[in-house]
Coordinates of C-alpha atoms in Angstrom, one line a residue:
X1 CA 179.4 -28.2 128.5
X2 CA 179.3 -28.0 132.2
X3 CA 176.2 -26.6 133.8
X4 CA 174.8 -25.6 137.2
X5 CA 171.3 -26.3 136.6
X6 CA 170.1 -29.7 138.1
X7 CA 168.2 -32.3 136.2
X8 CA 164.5 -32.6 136.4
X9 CA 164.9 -36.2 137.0
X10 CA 167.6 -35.3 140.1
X11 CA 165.0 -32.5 141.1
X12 CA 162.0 -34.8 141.6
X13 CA 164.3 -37.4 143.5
X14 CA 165.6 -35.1 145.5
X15 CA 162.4 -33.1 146.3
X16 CA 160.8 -36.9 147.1
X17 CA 163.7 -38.0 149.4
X18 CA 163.8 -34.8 151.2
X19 CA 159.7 -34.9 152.0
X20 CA 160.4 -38.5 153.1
X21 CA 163.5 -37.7 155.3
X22 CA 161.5 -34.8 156.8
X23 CA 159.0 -36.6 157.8
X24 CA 161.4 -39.3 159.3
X25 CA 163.4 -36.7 161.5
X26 CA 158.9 -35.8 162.9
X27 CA 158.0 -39.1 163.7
X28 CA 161.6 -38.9 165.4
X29 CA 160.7 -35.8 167.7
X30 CA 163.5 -34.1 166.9
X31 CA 162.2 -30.6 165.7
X32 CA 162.1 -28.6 169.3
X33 CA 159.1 -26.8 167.8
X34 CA 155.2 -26.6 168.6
X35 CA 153.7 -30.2 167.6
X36 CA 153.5 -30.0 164.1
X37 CA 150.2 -30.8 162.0
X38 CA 150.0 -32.1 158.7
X39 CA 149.2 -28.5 157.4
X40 CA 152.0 -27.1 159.3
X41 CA 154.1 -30.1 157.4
X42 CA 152.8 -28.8 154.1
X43 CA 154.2 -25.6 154.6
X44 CA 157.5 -26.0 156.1
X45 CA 158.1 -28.7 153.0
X46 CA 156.7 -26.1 150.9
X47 CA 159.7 -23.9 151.6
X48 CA 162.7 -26.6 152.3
X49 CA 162.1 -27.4 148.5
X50 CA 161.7 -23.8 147.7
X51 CA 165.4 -23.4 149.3
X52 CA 166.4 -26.3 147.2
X53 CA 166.1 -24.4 144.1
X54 CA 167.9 -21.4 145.1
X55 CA 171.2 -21.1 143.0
X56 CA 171.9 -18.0 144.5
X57 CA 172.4 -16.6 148.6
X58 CA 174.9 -14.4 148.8
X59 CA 173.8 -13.0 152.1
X60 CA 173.1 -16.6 153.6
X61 CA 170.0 -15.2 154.5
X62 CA 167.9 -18.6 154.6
X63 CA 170.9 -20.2 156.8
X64 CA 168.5 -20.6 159.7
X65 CA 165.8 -22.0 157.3
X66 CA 166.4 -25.8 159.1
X67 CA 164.3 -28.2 160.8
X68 CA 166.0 -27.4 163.7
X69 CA 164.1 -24.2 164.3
X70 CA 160.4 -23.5 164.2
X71 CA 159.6 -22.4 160.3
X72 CA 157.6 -19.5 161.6
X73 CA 160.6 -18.0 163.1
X74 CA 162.5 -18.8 159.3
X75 CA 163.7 -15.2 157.8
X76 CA 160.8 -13.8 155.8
X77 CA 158.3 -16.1 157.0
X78 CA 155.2 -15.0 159.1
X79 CA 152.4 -17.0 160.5
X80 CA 149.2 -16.6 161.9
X81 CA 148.2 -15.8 165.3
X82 CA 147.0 -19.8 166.8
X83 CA 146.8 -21.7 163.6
X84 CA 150.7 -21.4 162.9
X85 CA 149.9 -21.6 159.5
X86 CA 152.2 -19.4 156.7
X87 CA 150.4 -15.9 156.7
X88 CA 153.3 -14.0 154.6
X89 CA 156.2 -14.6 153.0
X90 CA 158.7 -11.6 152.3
X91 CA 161.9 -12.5 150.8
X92 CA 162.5 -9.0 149.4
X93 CA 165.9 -7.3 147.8
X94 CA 167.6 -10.4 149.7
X95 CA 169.8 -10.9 146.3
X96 CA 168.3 -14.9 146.0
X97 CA 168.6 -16.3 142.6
X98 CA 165.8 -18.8 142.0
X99 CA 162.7 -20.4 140.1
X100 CA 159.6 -21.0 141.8
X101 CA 158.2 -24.3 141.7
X102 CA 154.2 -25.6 142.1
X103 CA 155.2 -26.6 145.5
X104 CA 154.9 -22.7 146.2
X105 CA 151.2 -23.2 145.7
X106 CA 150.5 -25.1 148.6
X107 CA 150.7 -22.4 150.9
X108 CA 147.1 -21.9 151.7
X109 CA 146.8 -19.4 154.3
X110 CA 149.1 -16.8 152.1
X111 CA 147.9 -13.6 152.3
X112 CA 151.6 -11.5 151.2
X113 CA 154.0 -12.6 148.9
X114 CA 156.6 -11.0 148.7
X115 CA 159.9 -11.5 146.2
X116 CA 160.5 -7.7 144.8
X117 CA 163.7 -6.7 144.0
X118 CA 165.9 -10.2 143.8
X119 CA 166.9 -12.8 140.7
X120 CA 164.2 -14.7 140.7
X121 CA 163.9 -16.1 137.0
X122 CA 161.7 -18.0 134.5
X123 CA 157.7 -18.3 134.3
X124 CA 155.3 -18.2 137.5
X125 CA 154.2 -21.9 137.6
X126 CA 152.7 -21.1 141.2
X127 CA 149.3 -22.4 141.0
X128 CA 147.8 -19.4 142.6
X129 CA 144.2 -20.9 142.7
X130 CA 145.4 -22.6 145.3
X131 CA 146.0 -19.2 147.4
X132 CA 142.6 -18.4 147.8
X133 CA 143.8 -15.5 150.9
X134 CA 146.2 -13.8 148.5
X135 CA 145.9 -10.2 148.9
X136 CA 149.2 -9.0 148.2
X137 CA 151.3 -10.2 144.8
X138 CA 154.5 -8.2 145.1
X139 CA 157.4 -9.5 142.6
X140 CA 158.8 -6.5 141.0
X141 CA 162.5 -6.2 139.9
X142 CA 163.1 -9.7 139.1
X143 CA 163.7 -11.7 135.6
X144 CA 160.1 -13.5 135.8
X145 CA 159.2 -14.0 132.0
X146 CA 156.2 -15.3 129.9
X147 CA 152.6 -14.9 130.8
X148 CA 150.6 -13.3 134.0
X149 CA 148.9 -17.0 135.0
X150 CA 145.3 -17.5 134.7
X151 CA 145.2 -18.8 137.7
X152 CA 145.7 -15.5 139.5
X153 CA 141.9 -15.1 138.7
X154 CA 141.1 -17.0 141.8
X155 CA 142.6 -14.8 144.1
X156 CA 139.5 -12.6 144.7
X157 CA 141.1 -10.7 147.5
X158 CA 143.6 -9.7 145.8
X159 CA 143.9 -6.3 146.6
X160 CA 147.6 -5.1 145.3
X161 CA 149.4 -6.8 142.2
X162 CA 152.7 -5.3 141.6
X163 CA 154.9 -7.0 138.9
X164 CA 157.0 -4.3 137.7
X165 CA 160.7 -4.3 135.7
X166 CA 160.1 -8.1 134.4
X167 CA 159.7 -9.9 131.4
X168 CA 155.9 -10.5 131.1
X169 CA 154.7 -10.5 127.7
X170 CA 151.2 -11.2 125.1
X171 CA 148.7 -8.9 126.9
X172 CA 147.4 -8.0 130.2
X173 CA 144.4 -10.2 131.1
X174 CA 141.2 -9.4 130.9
X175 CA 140.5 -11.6 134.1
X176 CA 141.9 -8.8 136.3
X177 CA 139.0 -6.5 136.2
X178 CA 136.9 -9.4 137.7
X179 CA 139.5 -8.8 141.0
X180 CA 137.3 -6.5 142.6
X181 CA 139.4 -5.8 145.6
X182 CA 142.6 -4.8 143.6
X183 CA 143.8 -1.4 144.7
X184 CA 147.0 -1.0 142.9
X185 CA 148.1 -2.9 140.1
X186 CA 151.6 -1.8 138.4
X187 CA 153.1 -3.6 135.7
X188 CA 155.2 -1.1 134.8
X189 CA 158.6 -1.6 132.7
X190 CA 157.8 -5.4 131.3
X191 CA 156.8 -6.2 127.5
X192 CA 153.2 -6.4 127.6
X193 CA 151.5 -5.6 124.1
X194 CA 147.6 -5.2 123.2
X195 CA 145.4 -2.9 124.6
X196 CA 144.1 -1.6 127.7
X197 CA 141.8 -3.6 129.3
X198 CA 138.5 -2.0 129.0
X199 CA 137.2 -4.6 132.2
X200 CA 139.8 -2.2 134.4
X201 CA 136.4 -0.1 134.7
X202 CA 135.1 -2.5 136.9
X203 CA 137.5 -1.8 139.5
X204 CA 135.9 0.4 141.5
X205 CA 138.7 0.6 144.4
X206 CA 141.5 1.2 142.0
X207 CA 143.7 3.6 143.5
X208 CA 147.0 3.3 141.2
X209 CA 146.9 1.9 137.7
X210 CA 150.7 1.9 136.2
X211 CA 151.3 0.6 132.7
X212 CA 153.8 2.4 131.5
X213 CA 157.0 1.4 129.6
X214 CA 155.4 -1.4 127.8
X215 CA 154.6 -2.2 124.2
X216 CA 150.5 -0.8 124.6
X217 CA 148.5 0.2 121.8
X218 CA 145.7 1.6 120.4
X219 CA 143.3 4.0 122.0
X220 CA 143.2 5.0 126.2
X221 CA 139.3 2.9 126.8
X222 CA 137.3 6.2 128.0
X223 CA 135.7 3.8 130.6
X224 CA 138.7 4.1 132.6
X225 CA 137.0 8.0 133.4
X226 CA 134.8 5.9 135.6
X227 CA 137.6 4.1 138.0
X228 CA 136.7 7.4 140.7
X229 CA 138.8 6.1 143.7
X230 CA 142.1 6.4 141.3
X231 CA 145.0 9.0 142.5
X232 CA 147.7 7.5 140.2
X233 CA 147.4 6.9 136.1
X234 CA 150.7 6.2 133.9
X235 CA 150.4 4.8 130.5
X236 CA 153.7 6.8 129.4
X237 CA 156.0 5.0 127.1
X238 CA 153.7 2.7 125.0
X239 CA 153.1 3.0 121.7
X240 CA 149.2 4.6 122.6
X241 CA 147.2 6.4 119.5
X242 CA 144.1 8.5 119.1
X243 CA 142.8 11.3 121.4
X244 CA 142.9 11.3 125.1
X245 CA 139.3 10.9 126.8
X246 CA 138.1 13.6 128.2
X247 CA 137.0 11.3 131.7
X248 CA 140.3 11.3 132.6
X249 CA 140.0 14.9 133.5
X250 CA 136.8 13.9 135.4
X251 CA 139.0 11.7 137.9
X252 CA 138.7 14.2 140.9
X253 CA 141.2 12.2 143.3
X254 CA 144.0 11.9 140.8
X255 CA 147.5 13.2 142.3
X256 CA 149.4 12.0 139.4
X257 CA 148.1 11.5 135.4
X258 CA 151.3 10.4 133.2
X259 CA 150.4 9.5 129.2
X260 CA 154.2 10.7 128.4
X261 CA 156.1 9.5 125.6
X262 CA 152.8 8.1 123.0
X263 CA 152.0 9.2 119.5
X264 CA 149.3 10.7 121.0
X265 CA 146.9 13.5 118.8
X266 CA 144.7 16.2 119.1
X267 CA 143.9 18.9 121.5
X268 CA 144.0 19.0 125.4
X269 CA 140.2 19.5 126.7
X270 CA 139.4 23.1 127.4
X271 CA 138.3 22.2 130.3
X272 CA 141.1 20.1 131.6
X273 CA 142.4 21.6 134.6
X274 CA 138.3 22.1 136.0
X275 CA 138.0 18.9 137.8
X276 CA 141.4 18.1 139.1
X277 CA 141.9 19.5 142.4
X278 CA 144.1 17.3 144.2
X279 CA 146.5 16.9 141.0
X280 CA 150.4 17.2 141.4
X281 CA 152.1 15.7 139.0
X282 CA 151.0 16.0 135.3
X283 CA 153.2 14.8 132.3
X284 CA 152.1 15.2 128.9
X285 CA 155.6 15.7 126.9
X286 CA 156.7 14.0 123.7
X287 CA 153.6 13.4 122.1
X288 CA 152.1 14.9 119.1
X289 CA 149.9 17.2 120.5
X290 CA 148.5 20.4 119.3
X291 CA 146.3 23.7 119.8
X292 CA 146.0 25.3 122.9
X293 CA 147.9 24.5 126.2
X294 CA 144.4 24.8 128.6
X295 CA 144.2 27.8 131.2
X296 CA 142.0 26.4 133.0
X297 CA 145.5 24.3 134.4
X298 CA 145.5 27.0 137.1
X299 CA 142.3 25.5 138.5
X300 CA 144.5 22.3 139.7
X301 CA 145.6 24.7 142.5
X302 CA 148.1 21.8 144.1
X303 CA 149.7 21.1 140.6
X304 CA 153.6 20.9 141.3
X305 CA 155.3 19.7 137.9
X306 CA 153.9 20.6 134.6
X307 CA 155.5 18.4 131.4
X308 CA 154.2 19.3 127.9
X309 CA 157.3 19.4 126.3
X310 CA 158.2 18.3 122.6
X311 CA 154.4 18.8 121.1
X312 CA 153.2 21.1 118.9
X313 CA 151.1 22.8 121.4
X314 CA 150.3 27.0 119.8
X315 CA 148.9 30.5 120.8
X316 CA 150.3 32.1 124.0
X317 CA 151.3 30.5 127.1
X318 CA 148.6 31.5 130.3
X319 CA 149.2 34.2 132.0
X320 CA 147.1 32.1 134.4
X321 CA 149.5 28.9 135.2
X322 CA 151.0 32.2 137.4
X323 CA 148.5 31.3 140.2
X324 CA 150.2 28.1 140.7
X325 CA 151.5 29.1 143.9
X326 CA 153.1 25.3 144.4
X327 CA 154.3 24.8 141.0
X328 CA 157.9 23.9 140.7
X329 CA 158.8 22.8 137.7
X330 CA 157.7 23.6 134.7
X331 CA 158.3 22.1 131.1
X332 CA 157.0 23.6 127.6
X333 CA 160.2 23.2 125.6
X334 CA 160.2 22.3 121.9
X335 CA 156.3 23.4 121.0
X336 CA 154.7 26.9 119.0
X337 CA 154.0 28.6 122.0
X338 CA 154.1 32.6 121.4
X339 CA 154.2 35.4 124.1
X340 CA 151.0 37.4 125.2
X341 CA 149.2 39.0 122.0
X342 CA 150.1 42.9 121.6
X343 CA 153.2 42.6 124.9
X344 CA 156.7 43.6 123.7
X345 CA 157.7 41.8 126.9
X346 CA 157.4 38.1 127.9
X347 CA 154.6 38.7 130.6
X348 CA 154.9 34.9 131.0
X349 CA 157.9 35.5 133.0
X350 CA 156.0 38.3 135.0
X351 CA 153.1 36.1 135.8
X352 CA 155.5 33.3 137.5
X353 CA 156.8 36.1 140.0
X354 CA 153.7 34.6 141.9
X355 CA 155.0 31.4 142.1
X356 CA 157.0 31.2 144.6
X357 CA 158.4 27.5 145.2
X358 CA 159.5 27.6 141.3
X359 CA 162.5 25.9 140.6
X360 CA 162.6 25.0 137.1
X361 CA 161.3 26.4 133.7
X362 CA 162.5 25.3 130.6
X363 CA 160.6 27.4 127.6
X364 CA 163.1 26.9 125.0
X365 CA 162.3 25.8 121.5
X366 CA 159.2 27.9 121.0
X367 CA 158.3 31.6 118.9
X368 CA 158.3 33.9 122.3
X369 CA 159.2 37.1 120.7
X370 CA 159.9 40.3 122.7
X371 CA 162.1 41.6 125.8
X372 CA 162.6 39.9 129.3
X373 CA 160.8 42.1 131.4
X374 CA 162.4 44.1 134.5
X375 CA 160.0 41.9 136.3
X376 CA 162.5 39.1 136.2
X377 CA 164.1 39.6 139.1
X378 CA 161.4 39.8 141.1
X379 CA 161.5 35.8 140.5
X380 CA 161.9 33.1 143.7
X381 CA 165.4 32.9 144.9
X382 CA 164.1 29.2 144.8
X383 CA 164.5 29.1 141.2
X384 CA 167.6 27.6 139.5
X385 CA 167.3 26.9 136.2
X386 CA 165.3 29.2 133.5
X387 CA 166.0 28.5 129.9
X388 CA 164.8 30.2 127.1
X389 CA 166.9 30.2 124.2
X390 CA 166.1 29.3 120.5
X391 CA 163.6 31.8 120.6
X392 CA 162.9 35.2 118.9
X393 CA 163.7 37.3 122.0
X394 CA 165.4 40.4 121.1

């Protein structure tokens, strides 16, 4: 069967003839550049073999990627400020098709790489302990597969490691909490399995933490209650168990707290909404919650989207989630949630006359019992879409 793969045997050949040819046309003088150093060698025959292994160019974006030019005016490639030594490389949603090779490793002034949103394929062979400047890892929406390297344990100023909608598998690495620089690490949409690692604690300058649509399990660590510089927490979509921790309610600076879409039990804390000023964004549907939704919800006074749907959350929805002046959309479909005790009208929809940027509430599913209330019209003209049926309202 034909194939368009090359051999490693051709590869290696290749890759060897090219570095010697390269260093021919040098000794020649015939690259107009700056004079060129052996370091500034290693890079620019880092990426000529790089551009070797691309399959796919459909732009012809690396066409001026030739010894003719000076590599640190190549698309996507940045150096430094005297040393003219690679500082960044940033080849993203430039449609390449490709596999990184170890060469890639030998870029030692790296601070940014950048390949999110292309075709780059197979495992991460890069020997990242040889990028000991790394502070951005950004390869999101690619096809990289198997492991998260070990070696990426060397790159202590790593500060943002973004590998989402991949094929990373096994679990995440423990090594990662030993990064103490790393403000936002998102692996979200790849097949990573095992638990959460308890060493994320460590990370004190954690700002976004997003695992979600993976294969997780087991319990959320409470620990992570401790990580107080974080604004963004999704775990949603894993296959998470047990009771939420009530630290995650202590995380004053969080804007956005997702743990949608788990087998996750028990109640809500009381006390939930007490310490979470600056939230916006909550989403707690399709879980197997129960009890109480928490009043104390209207203490997150910037909340904007409220998602508890398909729970079995009980007893009467607060009258108080009516002081959300910036709520917008809110979701409690599919639960046990009754109207006020003693009201022959749904004062629910009464108390969200206050809310005036609503645009959304869906309270289907649930035992409200009673008549609307003349109130209802009163509503936001903002306000689109109200559903309430499948309920007892007469």
């Amino acid at each position: 069967m034909a194939t368009t793969g090359r051999s490693p045997q051709l590869l290696g050949f290749l890759l060897c003839f090219s570095s010697f040819a390269f260093f021919v046309v040098l000794s020649q003088g015939e690259v107009p550049s700056a004079p060129v150093s052996p370091s500034n060698v290693t890079d620019q025959f880092t990426f000529l073999s790089f551009k070797f292994l691309v399959t796919k160019n459909p732009h012809n974006v690396l066409s001026n990627w030739n010894s003719n030019i000076s590599f640190c005016d190549w698309t996507g490639v940045s150096c430094g400020c005297g040393s003219q030594r690679v500082v960044a490389l940033n080849l993203s949603k430039k449609a390449l098709e490709c596999t990184l090779s170890p060469y890639n490793s030998n870029l030692s002034f790296l601070q940014v790489l950048d390949l999110s949103t292309d075709s780059f394929h197979g495992q991460l062979l890069v020997d990242f302990s040889r990028l000991p400047l790394l502070e951005n890892l950004i390869k999101s929406k690619n096809n990289f597969e198997g492991l998260i390297p070990q070696t990426v344990s060397h790159c202590h100023r790593l500060q943002v490691l973004s590998a989402t909608e991949n094929e990373f598998y096994e679990s995440i690495p423990e090594f990662l909490g030993s990064l103490l620089e790393l403000k936002h690490i998102n692996l979200y949409g790849n097949r990573l399995t095992g638990t959460i690692p308890v060493t994320f604690s460590n990370l004190s300058k954690l700002e976004l933490l997003n695992i979600g649509q993976n294969h997780m399990h087991r319990k959320i660590p409470s620990d992570l209650g401790s990580i107080t510089h974080l604004t963004f927490f999704s775990v949603e979509m894993n296959n998470l168990t047990g009771t939420l921790p009530d630290s995650l309610f202590n995380l004053s600076a969080l804007q956005t707290l997702s743990f949608t879409t788990n087998p996750l039990t028990g109640h809500l804390p009381k006390d939930a909404g007490h310490f979470l000023p600056n939230l916006q964004q909550l989403y707690a549907g399709t879980n197997n919650f129960d009890g109480p939704l928490p009043a104390s919800f209207s203490n997150a006074t910037r909340l904007q989207l409220l998602t508890a749907e398909s729970n079995q959350f009980s007893g009467q929805i607060p009258l108080e989630l009516g002081s959300l002046t910036q709520l917008k959309y809110i979701y409690l479909w599919g639960n046990m949630l009754t109207n006020a005790h003693g009201s022959r009208e749904l004062t629910i929809l009464t108390s969200f006359t206050k809310c005036r940027m609503l645009q959304k509430v869906h309270l289907s599913q649930n035992l409200l019992n009673g008549t609307l209330p003349v109130s209802i019209g009163n509503l936001t003209t903002n306000l689109w879409k109200l559903v309430l049926s499948s309920n007892l309202i007469e």
